[in-house]
Amino acid sequence: MRIMTFNLLGSDENGSARIPYIINIVESYAPDVVSFQECNAAQFNGTVSSLKKQGYAVATTYHPGTNTYVYTPILYHKDSVKLIKSGAEFLDKRYTKTNTKALEWAVFELLDTGNIFAVINIHGALWSSNNYTLPEGKTDADMIAEAVFWREDNIRQVHDHMVSIF
Protein backbone atom coordinates (compact mmCIF):
# COMPACT_ATOMS: atom_id res chain seq x y z
CA MET A 1 0.00 0.00 0.00
CA ARG A 2 1.30 3.44 -0.88
CA ILE A 3 0.01 6.58 0.88
CA MET A 4 1.17 10.09 0.00
CA THR A 5 0.60 13.52 1.53
CA PHE A 6 1.26 16.78 -0.26
CA ASN A 7 0.90 20.43 0.82
CA LEU A 8 -0.12 22.27 -2.34
CA LEU A 9 0.45 25.76 -0.93
CA GLY A 10 -2.97 26.87 -2.15
CA SER A 11 -2.50 30.43 -1.01
CA ASP A 12 0.46 30.69 -3.37
CA GLU A 13 -0.23 33.12 -6.20
CA ASN A 14 1.00 30.57 -8.74
CA GLY A 15 -1.15 27.74 -7.38
CA SER A 16 -2.91 27.06 -10.68
CA ALA A 17 0.41 27.05 -12.55
CA ARG A 18 1.59 24.24 -10.26
CA ILE A 19 -1.23 21.85 -11.24
CA PRO A 20 0.77 19.99 -13.96
CA TYR A 21 3.65 19.53 -11.49
CA ILE A 22 1.27 18.17 -8.81
CA ILE A 23 -0.32 15.75 -11.25
CA ASN A 24 3.09 14.59 -12.46
CA ILE A 25 4.26 13.89 -8.89
CA VAL A 26 1.11 11.93 -8.03
CA GLU A 27 1.31 9.95 -11.28
CA SER A 28 5.03 9.24 -10.67
CA TYR A 29 4.47 7.78 -7.21
CA ALA A 30 1.07 6.20 -8.03
CA PRO A 31 -0.21 6.15 -4.44
CA ASP A 32 -3.28 4.16 -3.47
CA VAL A 33 -4.29 7.13 -1.31
CA VAL A 34 -3.10 10.74 -1.54
CA SER A 35 -4.04 13.55 0.80
CA PHE A 36 -3.57 17.23 0.08
CA GLN A 37 -3.36 20.28 2.31
CA GLU A 38 -4.08 23.86 1.20
CA CYS A 39 -5.81 22.60 -1.91
CA ASN A 40 -7.61 25.73 -3.10
CA ALA A 41 -10.61 25.64 -5.45
CA ALA A 42 -8.55 26.13 -8.63
CA GLN A 43 -6.11 23.39 -7.65
CA PHE A 44 -8.94 21.14 -6.56
CA ASN A 45 -10.76 21.53 -9.86
CA GLY A 46 -7.64 21.21 -12.02
CA THR A 47 -5.90 18.47 -10.08
CA VAL A 48 -8.90 16.33 -9.24
CA SER A 49 -10.42 16.45 -12.72
CA SER A 50 -7.12 15.23 -14.16
CA LEU A 51 -6.55 12.58 -11.50
CA LYS A 52 -10.10 11.25 -11.95
CA LYS A 53 -9.04 10.29 -15.48
CA GLN A 54 -6.26 8.26 -13.84
CA GLY A 55 -8.77 6.30 -11.72
CA TYR A 56 -8.81 8.45 -8.58
CA ALA A 57 -11.91 9.51 -6.66
CA VAL A 58 -12.38 11.97 -3.79
CA ALA A 59 -13.49 10.79 -0.35
CA THR A 60 -15.21 14.06 0.66
CA THR A 61 -15.64 17.19 -1.42
CA TYR A 62 -17.33 19.80 0.82
CA HIS A 63 -17.42 20.58 4.51
CA PRO A 64 -20.78 19.51 5.99
CA GLY A 65 -23.33 22.31 5.90
CA THR A 66 -21.22 24.60 3.73
CA ASN A 67 -20.41 25.09 0.11
CA THR A 68 -16.73 25.47 0.97
CA TYR A 69 -14.36 22.97 -0.57
CA VAL A 70 -12.50 20.69 1.76
CA TYR A 71 -8.98 22.12 1.57
CA THR A 72 -7.63 18.83 2.93
CA PRO A 73 -9.05 16.34 0.39
CA ILE A 74 -8.20 12.65 0.41
CA LEU A 75 -8.14 10.95 -2.97
CA TYR A 76 -8.02 7.21 -3.48
CA HIS A 77 -7.37 4.96 -6.45
CA LYS A 78 -10.53 2.99 -7.19
CA ASP A 79 -8.56 0.03 -8.60
CA SER A 80 -6.80 -0.66 -5.31
CA VAL A 81 -9.01 0.60 -2.47
CA LYS A 82 -12.70 0.95 -1.74
CA LEU A 83 -14.09 3.84 0.28
CA ILE A 84 -16.17 2.66 3.23
CA LYS A 85 -16.96 5.98 4.94
CA SER A 86 -15.55 9.50 5.21
CA GLY A 87 -16.10 12.96 6.58
CA ALA A 88 -14.62 16.42 6.91
CA GLU A 89 -14.89 19.30 9.33
CA PHE A 90 -13.25 22.53 10.30
CA LEU A 91 -10.87 22.38 13.23
CA ASP A 92 -12.59 23.57 16.39
CA LYS A 93 -9.71 25.86 17.36
CA ARG A 94 -8.20 28.01 14.63
CA TYR A 95 -8.00 31.56 13.38
CA THR A 96 -11.63 31.72 12.27
CA LYS A 97 -11.03 33.91 9.24
CA THR A 98 -9.43 31.02 7.35
CA ASN A 99 -11.16 27.93 6.02
CA THR A 100 -8.06 25.86 5.26
CA LYS A 101 -7.66 24.66 8.85
CA ALA A 102 -9.58 21.44 8.68
CA LEU A 103 -9.43 17.69 8.87
CA GLU A 104 -10.76 15.00 6.61
CA TRP A 105 -10.91 11.33 7.44
CA ALA A 106 -11.67 8.24 5.43
CA VAL A 107 -11.92 4.51 6.06
CA PHE A 108 -10.87 2.23 3.22
CA GLU A 109 -10.69 -1.43 2.33
CA LEU A 110 -7.75 -2.79 0.35
CA LEU A 111 -9.28 -4.64 -2.58
CA ASP A 112 -6.57 -7.31 -2.80
CA THR A 113 -6.51 -8.30 0.90
CA GLY A 114 -9.73 -7.00 2.42
CA ASN A 115 -7.74 -5.20 5.12
CA ILE A 116 -9.41 -2.11 6.56
CA PHE A 117 -7.44 1.07 7.29
CA ALA A 118 -8.11 4.72 8.01
CA VAL A 119 -6.47 7.96 6.93
CA ILE A 120 -6.83 11.28 8.72
CA ASN A 121 -5.58 14.35 6.90
CA ILE A 122 -5.14 17.61 8.78
CA HIS A 123 -3.97 21.10 8.03
CA GLY A 124 -3.46 22.42 11.54
CA ALA A 125 -3.95 25.83 13.04
CA LEU A 126 -1.19 28.39 13.23
CA TRP A 127 -0.71 32.10 13.46
CA SER A 128 0.87 33.93 10.55
CA SER A 129 1.24 37.68 10.84
CA ASN A 130 2.20 37.67 7.14
CA ASN A 131 -1.21 36.30 6.14
CA TYR A 132 -3.67 37.22 8.91
CA THR A 133 -4.89 40.51 10.33
CA LEU A 134 -4.33 40.95 14.05
CA PRO A 135 -7.57 40.89 16.04
CA GLU A 136 -8.22 44.16 17.86
CA GLY A 137 -6.32 44.39 21.14
CA LYS A 138 -4.00 41.47 20.33
CA THR A 139 -0.29 41.45 19.61
CA ASP A 140 1.64 39.06 17.42
CA ALA A 141 3.05 37.46 20.57
CA ASP A 142 -0.50 36.99 21.94
CA MET A 143 -1.58 35.23 18.76
CA ILE A 144 1.52 33.03 18.60
CA ALA A 145 0.83 31.90 22.18
CA GLU A 146 -2.85 31.32 21.39
CA ALA A 147 -1.91 29.23 18.36
CA VAL A 148 -0.09 26.79 20.65
CA PHE A 149 -3.42 26.04 22.33
CA TRP A 150 -5.13 25.77 18.94
CA ARG A 151 -2.65 23.10 17.81
CA GLU A 152 -3.03 21.16 21.06
CA ASP A 153 -6.78 21.14 20.56
CA ASN A 154 -6.34 20.16 16.89
CA ILE A 155 -4.53 17.03 18.09
CA ARG A 156 -7.37 16.32 20.55
CA GLN A 157 -9.84 16.59 17.68
CA VAL A 158 -7.77 14.23 15.51
CA HIS A 159 -7.52 11.78 18.41
CA ASP A 160 -11.29 11.90 18.97
CA HIS A 161 -11.85 11.05 15.32
CA MET A 162 -9.28 8.30 15.38
CA VAL A 163 -11.04 6.68 18.34
CA SER A 164 -14.52 7.08 16.84
CA ILE A 165 -13.63 5.69 13.41
CA PHE A 166 -13.18 2.18 14.71
PDB file of C-alpha atoms in Angstrom, residues 4 7 9-10 26 34 40 52 84-87 92 107 115 118 125 137 146 154 159 165:
ATOM      1  CA  MET A   4       1.168  10.087  -0.003  1.00  0.00           C
ATOM      2  CA  ASN A   7       0.900  20.430   0.820  1.00  0.00           C
ATOM      3  CA  LEU A   9       0.446  25.758  -0.927  1.00  0.00           C
ATOM      4  CA  GLY A  10      -2.973  26.873  -2.152  1.00  0.00           C
ATOM      5  CA  VAL A  26       1.110  11.926  -8.034  1.00  0.00           C
ATOM      6  CA  VAL A  34      -3.103  10.738  -1.543  1.00  0.00           C
ATOM      7  CA  ASN A  40      -7.613  25.732  -3.098  1.00  0.00           C
ATOM      8  CA  LYS A  52     -10.097  11.253 -11.953  1.00  0.00           C
ATOM      9  CA  ILE A  84     -16.172   2.665   3.231  1.00  0.00           C
ATOM     10  CA  LYS A  85     -16.956   5.981   4.941  1.00  0.00           C
ATOM     11  CA  SER A  86     -15.548   9.496   5.207  1.00  0.00           C
ATOM     12  CA  GLY A  87     -16.098  12.959   6.581  1.00  0.00           C
ATOM     13  CA  ASP A  92     -12.590  23.571  16.389  1.00  0.00           C
ATOM     14  CA  VAL A 107     -11.921   4.506   6.059  1.00  0.00           C
ATOM     15  CA  ASN A 115      -7.736  -5.202   5.122  1.00  0.00           C
ATOM     16  CA  ALA A 118      -8.115   4.720   8.009  1.00  0.00           C
ATOM     17  CA  ALA A 125      -3.948  25.826  13.038  1.00  0.00           C
ATOM     18  CA  GLY A 137      -6.322  44.394  21.143  1.00  0.00           C
ATOM     19  CA  GLU A 146      -2.854  31.320  21.389  1.00  0.00           C
ATOM     20  CA  ASN A 154      -6.335  20.160  16.894  1.00  0.00           C
ATOM     21  CA  HIS A 159      -7.517  11.779  18.406  1.00  0.00           C
ATOM     22  CA  ILE A 165     -13.629   5.692  13.408  1.00  0.00           C
TER      23      ILE A 165
END
